[in-house]
CSV table of C-alpha atoms in Angstrom, one decimal:
chain,number,residue,atom,x,y,z
A,1,UNK,CA,8.6,15.0,22.6
A,2,UNK,CA,10.4,17.1,25.7
A,3,UNK,CA,12.4,19.4,23.3
A,4,UNK,CA,11.3,21.7,20.8
A,5,UNK,CA,9.7,20.9,18.0
A,6,UNK,CA,11.9,21.4,14.5
A,7,UNK,CA,11.4,21.5,11.0
A,8,UNK,CA,11.9,22.5,7.5
A,9,UNK,CA,10.4,22.8,4.8
A,10,UNK,CA,13.3,21.7,1.8
A,11,UNK,CA,12.4,22.1,-1.9
A,12,UNK,CA,15.2,21.3,-4.5
A,13,UNK,CA,15.2,23.8,-7.9
A,14,UNK,CA,15.2,21.4,-10.1
A,15,UNK,CA,12.0,21.9,-12.2
A,16,UNK,CA,8.5,23.8,-11.3
A,17,UNK,CA,6.4,23.8,-8.0
A,18,UNK,CA,3.5,21.1,-8.1
A,19,UNK,CA,0.8,19.7,-6.0
A,20,UNK,CA,2.7,17.3,-4.4
A,21,UNK,CA,5.2,19.6,-2.9
A,22,UNK,CA,2.4,22.1,-2.0
A,23,UNK,CA,1.0,19.3,-0.4
A,24,UNK,CA,4.0,18.6,1.6
A,25,UNK,CA,4.5,22.2,2.1
A,26,UNK,CA,0.9,22.7,4.2
A,27,UNK,CA,1.5,19.2,6.3
A,28,UNK,CA,5.0,20.7,7.8
A,29,UNK,CA,3.9,23.7,7.9
A,30,UNK,CA,0.4,22.1,9.6
A,31,UNK,CA,2.8,19.9,11.7
A,32,UNK,CA,5.3,22.5,12.9
A,33,UNK,CA,2.6,25.2,13.8
A,34,UNK,CA,0.1,22.7,15.1
A,35,UNK,CA,2.9,22.2,17.9
A,36,UNK,CA,4.5,26.0,18.4
A,37,UNK,CA,7.3,24.9,16.5
A,38,UNK,CA,9.9,26.1,14.6
A,39,UNK,CA,10.0,26.2,10.7
A,40,UNK,CA,13.1,26.7,8.0
A,41,UNK,CA,13.3,26.8,4.9
A,42,UNK,CA,15.8,25.3,3.1
A,43,UNK,CA,16.4,24.8,-0.4
A,44,UNK,CA,18.4,21.9,-1.4
A,45,UNK,CA,20.9,22.4,-4.6
A,46,UNK,CA,22.6,19.7,-4.2
A,47,UNK,CA,22.3,18.8,-7.7
A,48,UNK,CA,24.1,22.1,-9.1
A,49,UNK,CA,23.6,21.1,-12.8
A,50,UNK,CA,20.0,21.2,-12.9
A,51,UNK,CA,20.6,24.6,-10.6
A,52,UNK,CA,18.4,27.3,-12.4
A,53,UNK,CA,17.5,30.4,-10.6
A,54,UNK,CA,14.1,30.8,-11.8
A,55,UNK,CA,13.0,27.5,-10.5
A,56,UNK,CA,14.1,28.7,-6.9
A,57,UNK,CA,12.0,32.4,-8.0
A,58,UNK,CA,9.0,30.2,-7.6
A,59,UNK,CA,9.4,28.3,-5.1
A,60,UNK,CA,9.0,31.6,-2.9
A,61,UNK,CA,6.0,32.5,-5.1
A,62,UNK,CA,4.7,29.6,-4.2
A,63,UNK,CA,5.2,30.4,-0.7
A,64,UNK,CA,3.9,33.7,-0.8
A,65,UNK,CA,0.5,32.3,-2.7
A,66,UNK,CA,0.1,29.9,0.5
A,67,UNK,CA,1.1,32.4,3.4
A,68,UNK,CA,3.0,29.9,4.7
A,69,UNK,CA,6.2,31.7,7.1
A,70,UNK,CA,9.5,30.2,7.9
A,71,UNK,CA,11.5,31.3,11.1
A,72,UNK,CA,15.2,31.3,9.1
A,73,UNK,CA,16.1,30.3,6.1
A,74,UNK,CA,16.5,32.9,2.8
A,75,UNK,CA,13.9,35.3,2.1
A,76,UNK,CA,14.4,35.6,-1.3
A,77,UNK,CA,16.6,34.7,-4.5
A,78,UNK,CA,19.7,36.9,-3.9
A,79,UNK,CA,20.2,36.3,-0.2
A,80,UNK,CA,19.8,32.3,-1.3
A,81,UNK,CA,22.8,32.6,-4.0
A,82,UNK,CA,24.5,34.4,-1.6
A,83,UNK,CA,24.4,33.1,1.7
A,84,UNK,CA,22.0,30.0,2.0
A,85,UNK,CA,22.6,27.7,-1.1
A,86,UNK,CA,24.3,24.5,-0.1
A,87,UNK,CA,27.8,25.5,-1.5
A,88,UNK,CA,28.5,27.2,1.9
A,89,UNK,CA,28.3,24.0,3.7
A,90,UNK,CA,30.8,22.0,1.6
A,91,UNK,CA,33.4,21.3,4.8
A,92,UNK,CA,30.5,20.3,6.8
A,93,UNK,CA,29.6,17.5,4.1
A,94,UNK,CA,33.4,16.5,3.6
A,95,UNK,CA,34.2,16.9,7.4
A,96,UNK,CA,30.9,14.0,7.8
A,97,UNK,CA,32.6,11.5,5.1
A,98,UNK,CA,35.8,12.0,6.8
A,99,UNK,CA,34.1,10.8,10.0
A,100,UNK,CA,32.7,8.1,8.6
A,101,UNK,CA,36.0,7.7,7.1
A,102,UNK,CA,37.8,7.0,10.1
A,103,UNK,CA,35.0,4.7,12.0
A,104,UNK,CA,36.2,2.5,9.0
A,105,UNK,CA,32.2,1.6,7.3
A,106,UNK,CA,33.0,3.3,3.8
A,107,UNK,CA,34.6,1.9,0.6
A,108,UNK,CA,35.0,3.8,-2.0
A,109,UNK,CA,32.7,1.8,-5.7
A,110,UNK,CA,33.4,2.4,-9.2
A,111,UNK,CA,30.0,0.6,-10.6
A,112,UNK,CA,27.2,1.8,-11.5
A,113,UNK,CA,23.3,0.5,-11.7
A,114,UNK,CA,24.1,0.6,-16.0
A,115,UNK,CA,26.8,-2.6,-14.1
A,116,UNK,CA,23.7,-5.1,-14.1
A,117,UNK,CA,26.0,-7.9,-12.4
A,118,UNK,CA,26.2,-5.2,-9.5
A,119,UNK,CA,22.9,-4.8,-8.6
A,120,UNK,CA,20.5,-8.0,-7.1
A,121,UNK,CA,16.8,-6.5,-7.1
A,122,UNK,CA,18.6,-3.1,-7.0
A,123,UNK,CA,20.4,-3.5,-4.2
A,124,UNK,CA,24.2,-3.2,-4.6
A,125,UNK,CA,26.2,-6.4,-3.9
A,126,UNK,CA,28.7,-5.4,-2.3
A,127,UNK,CA,31.4,-5.4,-5.4
A,128,UNK,CA,34.1,-3.1,-4.0
A,129,UNK,CA,33.9,-4.0,-0.4
A,130,UNK,CA,36.7,-5.7,-0.3
A,131,UNK,CA,38.7,-3.9,-3.5
A,132,UNK,CA,40.2,-1.2,-1.2
A,133,UNK,CA,40.1,1.4,-3.9
A,134,UNK,CA,40.6,5.0,-3.2
A,135,UNK,CA,38.3,7.7,-4.0
A,136,UNK,CA,39.2,9.4,-7.3
A,137,UNK,CA,36.7,12.0,-9.2
A,138,UNK,CA,34.3,11.0,-12.1
A,139,UNK,CA,35.7,7.2,-11.5
A,140,UNK,CA,34.7,6.7,-8.1
A,141,UNK,CA,32.1,7.0,-5.7
A,142,UNK,CA,31.7,6.3,-1.7
A,143,UNK,CA,29.6,3.9,-0.3
A,144,UNK,CA,28.8,3.8,3.6
A,145,UNK,CA,28.2,-0.1,4.6
A,146,UNK,CA,24.6,-1.3,6.1
A,147,UNK,CA,24.8,-4.1,7.7
A,148,UNK,CA,23.4,-7.0,7.4
A,149,UNK,CA,19.8,-6.8,9.4
A,150,UNK,CA,20.5,-3.9,10.6
A,151,UNK,CA,16.8,-2.9,11.4
A,152,UNK,CA,16.0,1.1,12.0
A,153,UNK,CA,13.2,2.2,14.0
A,154,UNK,CA,11.0,4.9,11.8
A,155,UNK,CA,8.2,6.4,13.2
A,156,UNK,CA,7.0,9.2,15.5
A,157,UNK,CA,5.3,9.7,18.4
A,158,UNK,CA,3.5,13.5,17.9
A,159,UNK,CA,-0.5,12.9,16.9
A,160,UNK,CA,-3.6,10.9,17.1
A,161,UNK,CA,-3.2,8.6,14.3
A,162,UNK,CA,-6.7,7.2,15.0
A,163,UNK,CA,-8.5,10.8,14.3
A,164,UNK,CA,-8.0,9.5,10.6
A,165,UNK,CA,-9.8,7.0,11.2
A,166,UNK,CA,-12.7,8.4,12.6
A,167,UNK,CA,-12.0,7.8,16.4
A,168,UNK,CA,-11.1,11.1,17.9
A,169,UNK,CA,-11.8,9.8,21.5
A,170,UNK,CA,-9.2,6.5,20.7
A,171,UNK,CA,-5.7,6.5,22.5
A,172,UNK,CA,-2.9,7.3,19.8
A,173,UNK,CA,-1.6,4.1,17.4
A,174,UNK,CA,1.3,4.1,18.2
A,175,UNK,CA,2.0,0.2,17.3
A,176,UNK,CA,2.1,-0.3,13.6
A,177,UNK,CA,0.5,0.9,10.3
A,178,UNK,CA,-2.2,3.2,10.2
A,179,UNK,CA,-6.0,1.9,9.9
A,180,UNK,CA,-5.5,-1.7,8.8
A,181,UNK,CA,-2.8,-0.7,6.6
A,182,UNK,CA,-1.2,-4.4,6.7
A,183,UNK,CA,1.7,-4.1,3.8
A,184,UNK,CA,4.8,-4.9,4.9
A,185,UNK,CA,7.7,-2.2,5.0
A,186,UNK,CA,10.7,-4.1,3.1
A,187,UNK,CA,8.2,-4.1,0.2
A,188,UNK,CA,5.5,-1.6,1.3
A,189,UNK,CA,5.5,2.2,1.4
A,190,UNK,CA,9.7,2.4,0.7
A,191,UNK,CA,8.7,1.0,-2.9
A,192,UNK,CA,6.3,3.8,-3.6
A,193,UNK,CA,2.2,5.1,-4.8
A,194,UNK,CA,1.3,2.2,-1.7
A,195,UNK,CA,-1.1,5.7,-0.5
A,196,UNK,CA,-2.0,7.8,-3.4
A,197,UNK,CA,-4.6,9.9,-4.2
A,198,UNK,CA,-5.1,10.0,-7.8
A,199,UNK,CA,-5.7,13.6,-9.3
A,200,UNK,CA,-8.3,13.6,-12.0
A,201,UNK,CA,-9.4,9.6,-11.5
A,202,UNK,CA,-13.1,8.3,-11.1
A,203,UNK,CA,-14.2,5.6,-10.5
A,204,UNK,CA,-15.1,3.5,-7.5
A,205,UNK,CA,-14.6,4.1,-3.9
A,206,UNK,CA,-10.7,2.3,-3.1
A,207,UNK,CA,-10.9,-0.1,-0.6
A,208,UNK,CA,-10.4,1.9,2.4
A,209,UNK,CA,-11.4,5.0,1.2
A,210,UNK,CA,-13.9,7.7,1.8
A,211,UNK,CA,-16.1,9.4,-0.5
A,212,UNK,CA,-16.2,13.4,-0.5
A,213,UNK,CA,-18.7,15.6,-2.4
A,214,UNK,CA,-17.3,18.5,-4.0
A,215,UNK,CA,-20.0,20.2,-2.9
A,216,UNK,CA,-19.0,19.8,0.5
A,217,UNK,CA,-15.9,21.3,-0.6
A,218,UNK,CA,-17.5,24.9,-2.4
A,219,UNK,CA,-17.1,22.8,-5.3
A,220,UNK,CA,-13.4,22.2,-5.4
A,221,UNK,CA,-12.3,22.4,-9.1
A,222,UNK,CA,-8.9,23.9,-10.3
A,223,UNK,CA,-6.6,22.6,-13.1
A,224,UNK,CA,-4.0,24.0,-10.7
A,225,UNK,CA,-3.8,20.7,-8.6
A,226,UNK,CA,-2.8,19.0,-11.9
A,227,UNK,CA,-5.3,17.9,-13.7
A,228,UNK,CA,-7.4,17.4,-10.4
A,229,UNK,CA,-10.9,17.7,-11.1
A,230,UNK,CA,-12.8,16.3,-7.9
A,231,UNK,CA,-16.9,15.8,-9.6
A,232,UNK,CA,-19.6,14.0,-8.0
A,233,UNK,CA,-17.9,10.9,-9.0
A,234,UNK,CA,-14.7,11.4,-7.9
A,235,UNK,CA,-13.7,9.2,-5.0
A,236,UNK,CA,-10.0,8.9,-3.1
A,237,UNK,CA,-8.4,8.2,0.1
A,238,UNK,CA,-8.0,10.2,3.5
A,239,UNK,CA,-4.3,10.7,4.7
A,240,UNK,CA,-3.1,7.4,6.1
A,241,UNK,CA,0.1,8.1,7.0
A,242,UNK,CA,3.3,5.3,6.5
A,243,UNK,CA,3.5,3.5,11.0
A,244,UNK,CA,5.9,1.4,9.6
A,245,UNK,CA,8.2,1.0,12.9
A,246,UNK,CA,10.8,-1.2,11.9
A,247,UNK,CA,13.3,-1.0,8.4
A,248,UNK,CA,15.5,-3.3,7.0
A,249,UNK,CA,18.0,-1.1,6.1
A,250,UNK,CA,20.0,-3.9,3.6
A,251,UNK,CA,17.0,-5.7,1.9
A,252,UNK,CA,15.2,-1.7,1.0
A,253,UNK,CA,18.2,-0.1,0.5
A,254,UNK,CA,21.7,-1.7,1.1
A,255,UNK,CA,25.3,0.0,1.1
A,256,UNK,CA,24.5,3.3,-0.1
A,257,UNK,CA,26.2,6.5,-1.9
A,258,UNK,CA,27.1,9.2,1.2
A,259,UNK,CA,29.6,10.5,-2.3
A,260,UNK,CA,28.9,10.9,-6.0
A,261,UNK,CA,31.4,10.6,-8.5
A,262,UNK,CA,31.7,13.9,-9.2
A,263,UNK,CA,33.0,14.8,-5.9
A,264,UNK,CA,29.8,15.9,-4.3
A,265,UNK,CA,27.9,15.3,-1.6
A,266,UNK,CA,24.7,12.7,-2.1
A,267,UNK,CA,21.7,13.3,-1.1
A,268,UNK,CA,21.0,11.2,2.1
A,269,UNK,CA,24.7,12.6,4.0
A,270,UNK,CA,24.5,16.2,2.6
A,271,UNK,CA,20.8,16.4,4.0
A,272,UNK,CA,21.3,14.6,7.2
A,273,UNK,CA,24.3,17.2,8.2
A,274,UNK,CA,21.8,20.2,7.1
A,275,UNK,CA,19.7,19.0,9.6
A,276,UNK,CA,21.7,18.1,12.0
A,277,UNK,CA,22.8,22.1,11.4
A,278,UNK,CA,19.4,23.3,12.1
A,279,UNK,CA,18.7,20.6,14.9
A,280,UNK,CA,15.6,19.3,12.9
A,281,UNK,CA,14.3,17.0,15.1
A,282,UNK,CA,10.2,15.9,13.0
A,283,UNK,CA,10.5,15.1,9.3
A,284,UNK,CA,7.5,15.6,6.8
A,285,UNK,CA,7.4,13.8,3.7
A,286,UNK,CA,6.5,11.3,1.1
A,287,UNK,CA,6.3,7.9,1.8
A,288,UNK,CA,8.7,7.3,-0.9
A,289,UNK,CA,11.4,8.1,0.7
A,290,UNK,CA,11.4,5.7,3.8
A,291,UNK,CA,14.6,4.5,2.7
A,292,UNK,CA,15.5,8.0,2.9
A,293,UNK,CA,14.6,8.2,6.5
A,294,UNK,CA,15.5,5.3,8.1
A,295,UNK,CA,19.5,5.3,5.6
A,296,UNK,CA,19.4,9.1,7.6
A,297,UNK,CA,18.9,7.7,11.1
A,298,UNK,CA,21.5,4.9,10.7
A,299,UNK,CA,24.4,7.4,9.2
A,300,UNK,CA,23.2,9.7,12.1
A,301,UNK,CA,23.6,7.0,14.8
A,302,UNK,CA,27.4,6.6,13.4
A,303,UNK,CA,28.2,10.1,13.4
A,304,UNK,CA,26.6,10.5,16.6
A,305,UNK,CA,24.1,12.9,15.8
A,306,UNK,CA,21.1,14.0,17.5
A,307,UNK,CA,18.9,13.9,14.5
A,308,UNK,CA,19.2,9.2,15.1
A,309,UNK,CA,15.9,10.6,17.7
A,310,UNK,CA,14.4,12.9,15.1
A,311,UNK,CA,10.5,11.4,14.8
A,312,UNK,CA,9.4,10.7,11.1
A,313,UNK,CA,6.1,11.6,9.3
A,314,UNK,CA,5.3,10.2,5.5
A,315,UNK,CA,2.5,10.9,4.0
A,316,UNK,CA,0.6,9.6,0.7
A,317,UNK,CA,1.6,10.2,-2.7
A,318,UNK,CA,0.2,12.7,-5.2
A,319,UNK,CA,-0.6,10.7,-8.3
A,320,UNK,CA,-1.8,11.3,-11.8
A,321,UNK,CA,-2.6,8.4,-14.5
A,322,UNK,CA,-1.7,6.3,-12.1
A,323,UNK,CA,2.4,7.9,-11.9
A,324,UNK,CA,2.9,10.1,-8.5
A,325,UNK,CA,4.1,13.4,-9.0
A,326,UNK,CA,7.8,14.6,-10.1
A,327,UNK,CA,9.3,17.0,-11.6
A,328,UNK,CA,11.0,14.8,-13.8
A,329,UNK,CA,7.5,13.1,-14.9
A,330,UNK,CA,6.5,16.7,-15.8
A,331,UNK,CA,3.8,17.3,-13.3
A,332,UNK,CA,2.1,20.5,-14.1
A,333,UNK,CA,3.3,23.1,-12.4
A,334,UNK,CA,1.0,25.2,-9.3
A,335,UNK,CA,-0.2,28.2,-11.2
A,336,UNK,CA,0.1,31.0,-8.4
A,337,UNK,CA,-2.5,33.1,-10.0
A,338,UNK,CA,-5.5,30.7,-9.3
A,339,UNK,CA,-4.6,31.4,-5.7
A,340,UNK,CA,-4.3,29.5,-2.1
A,341,UNK,CA,-7.6,28.1,-1.6
A,342,UNK,CA,-8.1,25.1,-4.3
A,343,UNK,CA,-4.9,24.2,-1.8
A,344,UNK,CA,-6.2,24.7,1.7
A,345,UNK,CA,-9.2,23.3,0.5
A,346,UNK,CA,-7.3,20.1,-0.9
A,347,UNK,CA,-5.2,19.1,2.1
A,348,UNK,CA,-8.4,19.6,4.0
A,349,UNK,CA,-10.8,16.8,2.6
A,350,UNK,CA,-7.2,14.5,2.4
A,351,UNK,CA,-7.0,15.1,6.4
A,352,UNK,CA,-10.6,14.1,6.6
A,353,UNK,CA,-11.7,18.3,7.5
A,354,UNK,CA,-14.5,20.6,7.0
A,355,UNK,CA,-13.4,21.7,3.6
A,356,UNK,CA,-15.6,24.4,3.5
A,357,UNK,CA,-14.1,25.4,6.3
A,358,UNK,CA,-10.6,26.4,5.2
A,359,UNK,CA,-10.5,29.6,2.5
A,360,UNK,CA,-7.8,30.5,5.0
A,361,UNK,CA,-4.4,28.5,5.8
A,362,UNK,CA,-5.5,29.9,10.2
A,363,UNK,CA,-8.5,28.5,9.0
A,364,UNK,CA,-6.8,25.0,8.6
A,365,UNK,CA,-4.2,25.1,11.1
A,366,UNK,CA,-6.8,25.3,13.5
A,367,UNK,CA,-8.9,22.8,12.1
A,368,UNK,CA,-6.0,20.2,12.3
A,369,UNK,CA,-5.2,21.2,15.7
A,370,UNK,CA,-8.2,20.7,17.0
A,371,UNK,CA,-8.6,16.7,16.1
A,372,UNK,CA,-5.1,15.7,15.9
A,373,UNK,CA,-3.2,17.9,19.4
């Protein structure tokens, strides 16, 4: 990329942070700092009814534990609530919606997911597309029409992915899915859990996986990773960043909501507007958000945002007993008192680095740069 890398750590204050959040924070930090980029902290309090101050406090405690510094954003809970909350950008979200409406690409929709006849395989069937409904709070939402057959390119051109396959001297893989992972985009990473590290599980190696010995990581073992307990028998895959280059958005998401019935912006619109405001051009997120990435890039093209040319790196998900770690599934919260080393070493193992040398964030960053930059 010719322009300076700009990224963000963007947690939601809807629950206490878990190991999957920390893993994403570390990857975002590594990718951004490895390219001397700008890193923002943006706390996405779009779901205001679920907002709790204690969750914001938790975000700052975890970031402080990890030693992650950022170049812009709130410095504490008070500053977040008085200057950085999304409620202060409501006008920007409304302007984006108005622009979409003026372009004739939005329509009001009174349907809900409880109306099964309105959806087929999870995709909205455009029941309201030609009804010419008006937006009315608590009764209708606004959907963005997705053109049939629209192919959205979602990828990156930053790092040498061959290094992840044990070929550090090979040319960068820019043409498809990494390391022989043949899962198609439509039925693959967008639906989640196709590339997950199962925390606390033991047994045989996964296909394509690489066995790690905890002895090399100074007996990596801590409950603060949410039941992660690496024993000599435990195996998990090295990271395989999703390399899906083309997403058929109509097939995997369909006409998506950009404004909710409660008269607040939906995530895909609010996050896009906020990224455009910050000048974000690199997003590091879980592979379950591939559809969101495609949706946001699609909307950016319509709005004429620079975000249209952003890079996306989708990482594997952390799972527990076959389910991805999430706040909604009550994933175990990160224990701040246990310290950051366990998280550095876990990230190192996932990236194929020597975890025994990654007891500090600075060491993890240097090893990351040596391998991937």
